[in-house]
PDB file of C-alpha atoms and ligand atoms in Angstrom:
ATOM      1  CA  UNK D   1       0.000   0.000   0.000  1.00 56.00           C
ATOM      2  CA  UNK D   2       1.210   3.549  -0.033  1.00 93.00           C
ATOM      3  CA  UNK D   3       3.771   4.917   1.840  1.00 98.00           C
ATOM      4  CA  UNK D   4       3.920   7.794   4.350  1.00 98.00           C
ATOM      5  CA  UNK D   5       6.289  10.213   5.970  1.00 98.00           C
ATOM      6  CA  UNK D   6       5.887  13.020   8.710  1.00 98.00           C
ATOM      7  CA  UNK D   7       8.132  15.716   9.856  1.00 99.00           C
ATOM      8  CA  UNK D   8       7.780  17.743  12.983  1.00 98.00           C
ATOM      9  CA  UNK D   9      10.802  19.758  14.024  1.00 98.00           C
ATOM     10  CA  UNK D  10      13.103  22.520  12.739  1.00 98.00           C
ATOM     11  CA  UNK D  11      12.677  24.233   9.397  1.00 98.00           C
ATOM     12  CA  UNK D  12      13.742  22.007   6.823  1.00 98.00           C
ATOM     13  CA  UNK D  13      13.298  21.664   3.058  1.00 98.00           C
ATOM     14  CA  UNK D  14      10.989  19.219   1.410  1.00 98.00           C
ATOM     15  CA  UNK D  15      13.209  18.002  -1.083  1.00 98.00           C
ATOM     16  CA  UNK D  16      15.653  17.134   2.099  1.00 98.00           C
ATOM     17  CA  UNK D  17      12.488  14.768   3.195  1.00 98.00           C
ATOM     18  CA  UNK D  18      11.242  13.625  -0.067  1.00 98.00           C
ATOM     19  CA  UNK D  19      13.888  13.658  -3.128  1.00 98.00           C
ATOM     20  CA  UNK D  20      17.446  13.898  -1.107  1.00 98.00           C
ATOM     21  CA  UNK D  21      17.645  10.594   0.560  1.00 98.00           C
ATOM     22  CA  UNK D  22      18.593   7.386  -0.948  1.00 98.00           C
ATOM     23  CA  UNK D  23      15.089   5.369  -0.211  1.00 98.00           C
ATOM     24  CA  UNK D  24      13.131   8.353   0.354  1.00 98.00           C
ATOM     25  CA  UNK D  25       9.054   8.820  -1.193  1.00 98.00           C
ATOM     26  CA  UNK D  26      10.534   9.660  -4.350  1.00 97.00           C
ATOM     27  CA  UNK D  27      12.499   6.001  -4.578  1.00 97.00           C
ATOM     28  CA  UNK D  28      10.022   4.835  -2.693  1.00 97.00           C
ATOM     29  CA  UNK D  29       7.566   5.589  -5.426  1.00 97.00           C
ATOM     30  CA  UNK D  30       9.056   2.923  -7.879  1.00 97.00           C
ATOM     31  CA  UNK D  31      11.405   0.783  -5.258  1.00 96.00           C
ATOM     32  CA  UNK D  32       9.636   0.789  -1.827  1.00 96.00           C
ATOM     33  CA  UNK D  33      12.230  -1.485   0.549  1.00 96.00           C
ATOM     34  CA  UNK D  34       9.216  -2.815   2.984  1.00 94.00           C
ATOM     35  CA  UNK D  35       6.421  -2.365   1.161  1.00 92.00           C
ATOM     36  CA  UNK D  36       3.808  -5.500   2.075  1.00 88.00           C
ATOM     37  CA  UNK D  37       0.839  -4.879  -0.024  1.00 89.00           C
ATOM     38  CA  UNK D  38       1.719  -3.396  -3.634  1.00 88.00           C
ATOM     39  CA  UNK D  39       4.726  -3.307  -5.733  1.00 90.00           C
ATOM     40  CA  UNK D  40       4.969   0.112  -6.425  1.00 95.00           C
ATOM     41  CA  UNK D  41       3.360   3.838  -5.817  1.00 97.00           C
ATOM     42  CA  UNK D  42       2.722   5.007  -8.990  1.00 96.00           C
ATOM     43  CA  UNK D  43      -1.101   6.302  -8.795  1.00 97.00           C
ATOM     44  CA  UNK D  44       0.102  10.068  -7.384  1.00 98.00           C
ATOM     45  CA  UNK D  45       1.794  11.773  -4.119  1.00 98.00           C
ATOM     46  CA  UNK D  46       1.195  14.932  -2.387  1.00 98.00           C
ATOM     47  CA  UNK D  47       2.947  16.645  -0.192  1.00 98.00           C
ATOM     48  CA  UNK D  48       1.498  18.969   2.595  1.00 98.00           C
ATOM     49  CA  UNK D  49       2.945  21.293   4.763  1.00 98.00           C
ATOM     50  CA  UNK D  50       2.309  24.336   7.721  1.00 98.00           C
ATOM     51  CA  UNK D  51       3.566  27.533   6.399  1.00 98.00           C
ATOM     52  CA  UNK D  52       3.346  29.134   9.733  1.00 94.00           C
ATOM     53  CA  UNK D  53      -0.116  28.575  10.655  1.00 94.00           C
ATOM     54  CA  UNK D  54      -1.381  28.182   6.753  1.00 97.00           C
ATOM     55  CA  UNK D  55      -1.840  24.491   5.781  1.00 98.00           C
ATOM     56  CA  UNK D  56      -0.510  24.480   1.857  1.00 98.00           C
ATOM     57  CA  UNK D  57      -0.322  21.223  -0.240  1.00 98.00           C
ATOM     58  CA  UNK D  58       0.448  20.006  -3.894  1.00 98.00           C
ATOM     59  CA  UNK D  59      -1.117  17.155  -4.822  1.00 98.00           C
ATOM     60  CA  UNK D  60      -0.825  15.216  -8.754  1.00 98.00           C
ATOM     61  CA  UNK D  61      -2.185  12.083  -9.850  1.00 98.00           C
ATOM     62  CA  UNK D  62       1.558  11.200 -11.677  1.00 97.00           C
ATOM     63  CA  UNK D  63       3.759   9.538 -10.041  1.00 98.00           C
ATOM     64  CA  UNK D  64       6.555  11.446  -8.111  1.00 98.00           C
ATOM     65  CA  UNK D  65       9.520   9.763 -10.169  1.00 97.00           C
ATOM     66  CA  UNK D  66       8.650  12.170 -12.869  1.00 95.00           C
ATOM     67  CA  UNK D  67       7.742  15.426 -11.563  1.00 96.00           C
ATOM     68  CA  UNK D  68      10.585  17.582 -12.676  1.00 97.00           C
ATOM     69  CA  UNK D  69       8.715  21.000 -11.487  1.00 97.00           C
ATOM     70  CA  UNK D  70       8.380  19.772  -8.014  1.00 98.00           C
ATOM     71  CA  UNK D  71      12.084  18.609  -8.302  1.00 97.00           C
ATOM     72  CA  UNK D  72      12.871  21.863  -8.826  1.00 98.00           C
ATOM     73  CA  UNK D  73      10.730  23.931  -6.630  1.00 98.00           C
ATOM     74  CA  UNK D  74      11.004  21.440  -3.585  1.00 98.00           C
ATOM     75  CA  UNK D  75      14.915  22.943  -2.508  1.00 98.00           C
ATOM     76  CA  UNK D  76      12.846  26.019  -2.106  1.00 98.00           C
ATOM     77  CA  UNK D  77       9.584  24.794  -0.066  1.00 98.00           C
ATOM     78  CA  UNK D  78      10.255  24.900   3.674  1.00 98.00           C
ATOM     79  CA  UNK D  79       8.963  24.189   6.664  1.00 98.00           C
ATOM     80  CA  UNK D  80       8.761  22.812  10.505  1.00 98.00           C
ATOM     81  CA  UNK D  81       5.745  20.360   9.810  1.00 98.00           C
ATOM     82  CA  UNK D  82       5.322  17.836   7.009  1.00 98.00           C
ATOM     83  CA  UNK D  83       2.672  15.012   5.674  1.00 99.00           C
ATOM     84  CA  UNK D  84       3.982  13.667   2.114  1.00 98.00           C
ATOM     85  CA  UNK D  85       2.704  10.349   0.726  1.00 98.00           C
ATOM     86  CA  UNK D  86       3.061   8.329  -3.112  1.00 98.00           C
ATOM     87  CA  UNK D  87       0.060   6.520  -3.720  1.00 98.00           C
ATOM     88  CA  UNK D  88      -0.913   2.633  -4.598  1.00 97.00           C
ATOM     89  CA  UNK D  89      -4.385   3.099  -5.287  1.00 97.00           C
ATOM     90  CA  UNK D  90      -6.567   0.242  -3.981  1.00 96.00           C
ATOM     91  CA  UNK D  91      -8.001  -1.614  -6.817  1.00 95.00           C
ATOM     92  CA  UNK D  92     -12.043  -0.225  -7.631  1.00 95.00           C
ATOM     93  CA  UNK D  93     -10.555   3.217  -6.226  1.00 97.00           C
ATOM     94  CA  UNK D  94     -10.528   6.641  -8.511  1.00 97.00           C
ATOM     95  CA  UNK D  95      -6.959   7.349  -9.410  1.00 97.00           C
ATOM     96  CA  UNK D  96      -7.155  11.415  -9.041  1.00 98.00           C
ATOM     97  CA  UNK D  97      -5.416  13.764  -7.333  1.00 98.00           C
ATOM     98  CA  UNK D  98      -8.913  14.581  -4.614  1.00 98.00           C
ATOM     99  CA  UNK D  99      -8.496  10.387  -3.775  1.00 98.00           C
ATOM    100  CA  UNK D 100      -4.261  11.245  -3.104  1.00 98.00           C
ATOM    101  CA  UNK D 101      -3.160  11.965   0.926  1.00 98.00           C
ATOM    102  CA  UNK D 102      -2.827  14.455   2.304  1.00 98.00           C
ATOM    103  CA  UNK D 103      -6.072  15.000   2.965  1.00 98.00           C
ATOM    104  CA  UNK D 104      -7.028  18.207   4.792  1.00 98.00           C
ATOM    105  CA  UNK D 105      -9.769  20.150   7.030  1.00 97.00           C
ATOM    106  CA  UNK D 106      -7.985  22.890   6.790  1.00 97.00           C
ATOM    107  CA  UNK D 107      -6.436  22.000  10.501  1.00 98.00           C
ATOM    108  CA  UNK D 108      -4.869  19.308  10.277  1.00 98.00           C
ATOM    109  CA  UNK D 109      -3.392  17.159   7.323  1.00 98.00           C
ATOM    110  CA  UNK D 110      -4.056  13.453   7.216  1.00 98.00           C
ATOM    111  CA  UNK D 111      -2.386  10.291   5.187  1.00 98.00           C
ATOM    112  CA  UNK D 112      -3.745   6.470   5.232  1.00 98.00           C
ATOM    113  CA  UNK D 113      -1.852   4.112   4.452  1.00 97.00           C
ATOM    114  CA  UNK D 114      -3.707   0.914   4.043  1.00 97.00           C
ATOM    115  CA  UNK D 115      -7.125   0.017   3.165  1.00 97.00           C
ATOM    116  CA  UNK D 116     -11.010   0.185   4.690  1.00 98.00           C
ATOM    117  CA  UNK D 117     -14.505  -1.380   3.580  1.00 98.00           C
ATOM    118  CA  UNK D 118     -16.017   1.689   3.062  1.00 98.00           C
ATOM    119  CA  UNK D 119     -19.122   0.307   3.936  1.00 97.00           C
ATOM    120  CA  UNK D 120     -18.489   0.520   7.851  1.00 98.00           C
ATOM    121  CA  UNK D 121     -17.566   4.125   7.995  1.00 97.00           C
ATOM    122  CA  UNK D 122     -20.011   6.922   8.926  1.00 95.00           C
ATOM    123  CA  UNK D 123     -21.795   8.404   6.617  1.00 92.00           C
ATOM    124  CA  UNK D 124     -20.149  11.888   5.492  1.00 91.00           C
ATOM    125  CA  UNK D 125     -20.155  14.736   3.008  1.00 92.00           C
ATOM    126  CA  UNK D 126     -17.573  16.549   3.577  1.00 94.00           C
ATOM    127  CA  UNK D 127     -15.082  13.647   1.929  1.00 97.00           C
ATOM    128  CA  UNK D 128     -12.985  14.820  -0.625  1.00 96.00           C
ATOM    129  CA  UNK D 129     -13.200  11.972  -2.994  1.00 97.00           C
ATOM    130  CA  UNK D 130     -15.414   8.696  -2.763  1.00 97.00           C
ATOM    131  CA  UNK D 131     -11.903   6.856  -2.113  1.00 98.00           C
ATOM    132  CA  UNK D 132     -12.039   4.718   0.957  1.00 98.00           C
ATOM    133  CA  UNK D 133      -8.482   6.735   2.592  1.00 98.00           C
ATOM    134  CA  UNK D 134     -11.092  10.331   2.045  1.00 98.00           C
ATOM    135  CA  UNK D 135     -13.956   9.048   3.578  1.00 98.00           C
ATOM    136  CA  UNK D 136     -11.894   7.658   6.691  1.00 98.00           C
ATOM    137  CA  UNK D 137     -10.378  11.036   6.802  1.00 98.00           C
ATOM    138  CA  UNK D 138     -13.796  12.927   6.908  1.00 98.00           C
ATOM    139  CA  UNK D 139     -14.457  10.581   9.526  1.00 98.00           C
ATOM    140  CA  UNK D 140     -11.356  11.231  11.677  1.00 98.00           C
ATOM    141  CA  UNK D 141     -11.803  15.120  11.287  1.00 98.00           C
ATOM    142  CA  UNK D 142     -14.927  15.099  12.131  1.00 97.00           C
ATOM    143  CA  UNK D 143     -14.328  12.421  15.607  1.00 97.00           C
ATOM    144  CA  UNK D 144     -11.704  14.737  16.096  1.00 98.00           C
ATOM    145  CA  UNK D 145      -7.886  13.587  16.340  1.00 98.00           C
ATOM    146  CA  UNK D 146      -7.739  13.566  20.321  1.00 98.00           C
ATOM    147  CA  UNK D 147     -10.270  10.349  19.632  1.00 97.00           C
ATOM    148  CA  UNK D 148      -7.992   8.963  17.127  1.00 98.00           C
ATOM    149  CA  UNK D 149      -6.581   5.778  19.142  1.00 97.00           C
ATOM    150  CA  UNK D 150     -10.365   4.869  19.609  1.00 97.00           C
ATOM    151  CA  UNK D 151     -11.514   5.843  16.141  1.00 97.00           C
ATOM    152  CA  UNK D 152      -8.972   3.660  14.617  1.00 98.00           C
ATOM    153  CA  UNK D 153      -9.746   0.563  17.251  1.00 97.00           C
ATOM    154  CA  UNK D 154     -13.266   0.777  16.802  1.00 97.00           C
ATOM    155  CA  UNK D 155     -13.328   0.992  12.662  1.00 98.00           C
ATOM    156  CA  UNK D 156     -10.037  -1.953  13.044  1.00 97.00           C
ATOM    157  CA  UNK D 157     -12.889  -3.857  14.820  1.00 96.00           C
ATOM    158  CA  UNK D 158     -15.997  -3.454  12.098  1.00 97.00           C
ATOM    159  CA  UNK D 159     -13.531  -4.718   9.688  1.00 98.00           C
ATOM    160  CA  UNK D 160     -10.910  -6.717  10.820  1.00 97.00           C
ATOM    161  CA  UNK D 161      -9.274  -6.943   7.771  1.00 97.00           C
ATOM    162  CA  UNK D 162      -8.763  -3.416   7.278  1.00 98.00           C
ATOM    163  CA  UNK D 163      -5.092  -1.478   7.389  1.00 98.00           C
ATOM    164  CA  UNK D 164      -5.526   1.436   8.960  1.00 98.00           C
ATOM    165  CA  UNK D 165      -1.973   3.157   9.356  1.00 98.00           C
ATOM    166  CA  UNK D 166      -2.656   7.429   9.694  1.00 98.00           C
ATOM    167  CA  UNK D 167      -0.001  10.149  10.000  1.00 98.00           C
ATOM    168  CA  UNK D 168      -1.627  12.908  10.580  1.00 99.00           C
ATOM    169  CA  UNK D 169      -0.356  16.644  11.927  1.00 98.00           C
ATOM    170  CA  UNK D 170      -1.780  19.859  12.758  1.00 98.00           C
ATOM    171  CA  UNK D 171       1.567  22.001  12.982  1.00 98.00           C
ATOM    172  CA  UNK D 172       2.544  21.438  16.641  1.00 98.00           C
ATOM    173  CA  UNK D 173       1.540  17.798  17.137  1.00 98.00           C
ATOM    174  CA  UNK D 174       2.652  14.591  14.905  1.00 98.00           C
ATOM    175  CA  UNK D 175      -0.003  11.529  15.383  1.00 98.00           C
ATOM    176  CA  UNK D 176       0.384   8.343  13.587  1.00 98.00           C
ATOM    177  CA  UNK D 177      -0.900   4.840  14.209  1.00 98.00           C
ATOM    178  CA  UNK D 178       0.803   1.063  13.042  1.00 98.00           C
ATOM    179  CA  UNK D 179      -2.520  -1.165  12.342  1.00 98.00           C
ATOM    180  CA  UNK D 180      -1.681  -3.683   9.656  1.00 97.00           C
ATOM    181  CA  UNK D 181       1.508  -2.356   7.956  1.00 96.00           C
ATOM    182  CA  UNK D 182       5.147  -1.208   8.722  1.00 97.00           C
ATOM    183  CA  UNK D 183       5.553   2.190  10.280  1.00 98.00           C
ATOM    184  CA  UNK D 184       8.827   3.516  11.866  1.00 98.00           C
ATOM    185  CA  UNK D 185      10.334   6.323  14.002  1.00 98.00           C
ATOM    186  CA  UNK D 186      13.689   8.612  13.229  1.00 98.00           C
ATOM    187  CA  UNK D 187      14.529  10.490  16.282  1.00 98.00           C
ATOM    188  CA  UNK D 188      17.573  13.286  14.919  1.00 98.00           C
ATOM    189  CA  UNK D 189      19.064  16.263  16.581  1.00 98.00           C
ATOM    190  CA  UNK D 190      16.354  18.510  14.959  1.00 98.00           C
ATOM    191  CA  UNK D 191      13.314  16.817  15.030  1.00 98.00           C
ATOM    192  CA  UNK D 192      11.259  13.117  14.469  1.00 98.00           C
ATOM    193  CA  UNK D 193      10.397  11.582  11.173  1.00 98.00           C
ATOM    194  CA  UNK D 194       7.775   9.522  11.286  1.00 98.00           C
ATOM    195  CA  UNK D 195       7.465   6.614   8.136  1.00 98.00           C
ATOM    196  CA  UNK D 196       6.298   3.877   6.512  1.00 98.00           C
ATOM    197  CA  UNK D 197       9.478   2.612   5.978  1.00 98.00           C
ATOM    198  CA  UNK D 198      13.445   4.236   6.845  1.00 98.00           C
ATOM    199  CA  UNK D 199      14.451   6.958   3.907  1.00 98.00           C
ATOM    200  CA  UNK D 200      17.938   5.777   4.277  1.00 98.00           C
ATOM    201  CA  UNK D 201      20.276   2.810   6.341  1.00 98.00           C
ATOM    202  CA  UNK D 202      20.706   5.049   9.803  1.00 98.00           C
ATOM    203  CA  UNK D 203      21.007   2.721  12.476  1.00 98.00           C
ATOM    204  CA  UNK D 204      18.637   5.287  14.559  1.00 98.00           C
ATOM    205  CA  UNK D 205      15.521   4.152  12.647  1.00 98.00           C
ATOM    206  CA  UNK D 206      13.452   1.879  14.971  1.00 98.00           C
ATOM    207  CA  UNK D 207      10.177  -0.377  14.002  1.00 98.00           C
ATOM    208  CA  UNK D 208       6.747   1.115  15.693  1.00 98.00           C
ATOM    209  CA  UNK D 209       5.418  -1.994  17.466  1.00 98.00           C
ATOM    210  CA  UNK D 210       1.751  -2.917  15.333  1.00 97.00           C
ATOM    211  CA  UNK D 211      -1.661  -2.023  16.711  1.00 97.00           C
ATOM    212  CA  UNK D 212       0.663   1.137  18.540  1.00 98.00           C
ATOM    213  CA  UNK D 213      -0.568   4.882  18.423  1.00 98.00           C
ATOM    214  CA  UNK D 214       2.787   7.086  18.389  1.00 98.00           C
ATOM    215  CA  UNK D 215       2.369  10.820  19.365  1.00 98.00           C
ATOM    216  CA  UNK D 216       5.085  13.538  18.699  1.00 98.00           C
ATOM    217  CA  UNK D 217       4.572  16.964  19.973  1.00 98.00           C
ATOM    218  CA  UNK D 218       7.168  19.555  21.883  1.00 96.00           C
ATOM    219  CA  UNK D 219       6.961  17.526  24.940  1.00 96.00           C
ATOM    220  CA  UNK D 220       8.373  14.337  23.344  1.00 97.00           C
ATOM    221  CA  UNK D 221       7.700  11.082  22.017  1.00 98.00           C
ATOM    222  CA  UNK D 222       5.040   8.728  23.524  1.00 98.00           C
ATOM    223  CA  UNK D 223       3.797   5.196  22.109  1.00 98.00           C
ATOM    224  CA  UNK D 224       0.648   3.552  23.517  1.00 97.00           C
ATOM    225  CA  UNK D 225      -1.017   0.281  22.654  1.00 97.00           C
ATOM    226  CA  UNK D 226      -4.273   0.752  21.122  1.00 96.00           C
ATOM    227  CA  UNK D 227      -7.072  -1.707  22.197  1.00 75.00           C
ATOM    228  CA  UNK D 228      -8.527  -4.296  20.651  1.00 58.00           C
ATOM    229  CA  UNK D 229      -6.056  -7.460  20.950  1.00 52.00           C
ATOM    230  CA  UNK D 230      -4.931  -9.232  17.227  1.00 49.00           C
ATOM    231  CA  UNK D 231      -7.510 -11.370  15.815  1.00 51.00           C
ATOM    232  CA  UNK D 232      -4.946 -12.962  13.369  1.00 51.00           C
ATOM    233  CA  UNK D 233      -6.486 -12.016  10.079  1.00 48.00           C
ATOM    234  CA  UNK D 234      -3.139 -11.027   8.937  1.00 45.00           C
TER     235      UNK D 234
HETATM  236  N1  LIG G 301      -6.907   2.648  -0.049  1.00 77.48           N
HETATM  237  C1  LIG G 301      -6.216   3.852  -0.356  1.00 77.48           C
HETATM  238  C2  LIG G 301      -6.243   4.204  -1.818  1.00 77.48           C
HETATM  239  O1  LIG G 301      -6.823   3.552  -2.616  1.00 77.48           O
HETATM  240  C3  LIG G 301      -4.783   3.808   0.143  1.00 77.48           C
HETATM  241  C4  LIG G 301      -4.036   2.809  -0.634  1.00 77.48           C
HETATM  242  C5  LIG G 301      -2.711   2.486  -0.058  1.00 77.48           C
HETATM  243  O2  LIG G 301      -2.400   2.623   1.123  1.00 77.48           O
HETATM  244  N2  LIG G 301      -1.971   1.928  -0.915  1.00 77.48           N
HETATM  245  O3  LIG G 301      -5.662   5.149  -2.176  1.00 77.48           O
END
């Protein structure tokens, strides 16, 4: 499934996130490292960031190997909070740049990572596409994040075969939750990256434990289990 990668910390350029490192979305777009589900993430990316308070994004349907305008405009695009994503759209889903993460209420900006019978969410119109990852995120923005350990538990448990990894982030806080597929922690001198899978081979990089909700915000790092034990359907 698609991949995912947050950024809460100092100042820092996108292109330092998403083009400059040796597996980073950009690699990861055509040669993912620990990708389960899918071989590749060729159905679009987006990339959303805080500029100061503002939430801005840029979102295609193409994949990101190609983008040579974003290549060169990403040196110059930067900031202290990021949600970037390359898309393998679930098969039966619209391939369009409204169905590609981040999504956004304007707040906060939200990735999924994973996969969701539609038919157990909530209602909603406020989703930006009929795509199962923008109706989950209507539901999460409108449950509110602070209920995002629960949100996540309860949906895991309608469908247990769902994947339900989020990265979400508001501009101050970093939430993300491992249900059903890899996600991973890079704690560096200027901040925490949160991913699907390591950008490059630094030893720092450590595995978020599965069915964990991880939490970054000025006052540090915190992991909690969320409830709901395994039921093995994976
Ligand atoms: N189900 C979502 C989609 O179709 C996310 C897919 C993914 O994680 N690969 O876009």
């Amino acid at each position: 499934m698609c991949r995912h990668l947050g950024w809460l910390g100092a100042a820092v350029t996108v292109s330092s996130l998403v083009l400059e490192p040796p597996s980073g979305l950009r690699v990861q777009s055509y040669a993912p490292r620990r990708q389960k589900y899918g071989l590749m993430n060729a159905d679009g990316w987006g990339i959303g960031f805080f500029d100061h308070d503002v939430v801005r994004r840029w979102r295609s349907a193409a994949p990101l190997w190609g983008e040579a305008s974003f290549e060169s405009v990403a040196p110059a695009l930067r900031s202290h909070c990021v949600v970037a994503a390359v898309r393998s759209a679930t098969v039966g889903m619209p391939i369009e740049a409204s169905a590609t993460a981040p999504f956004t209420d304007g707040r906060w900006l939200l990735s999924h990572n994973g996969v969701v019978d539609r038919t157990v969410l909530p209602l909603t119109s406020s989703a930006e596409s009929v795509c199962d990852s923008a109706i989950l995120a209507a539901a999460i923005f409108e449950r509110g994040l602070d209920a995002l350990g629960d949100t996540i538990a309860e949906i895991g448990t309608a469908d247990p075969l769902a994947r339900l990894n989020i990265l979400a982030a508001n501009g101050s806080r970093l939430i993300a939750t491992a249900w059903g597929d890899t996600l991973c922690i890079l704690r560096r001198d200027d901040g925490v990256v949160l991913a699907s899978e390591p950008y490059d081979d630094d030893p720092d990089w450590e595995d978020v434990p599965d069915r964990h909700l991880v939490e970054v915000s000025a006052k540090g790092v915190t992991m909690t289990p969320l409830d709901h034990p395994p039921k093995g359907s994976r």
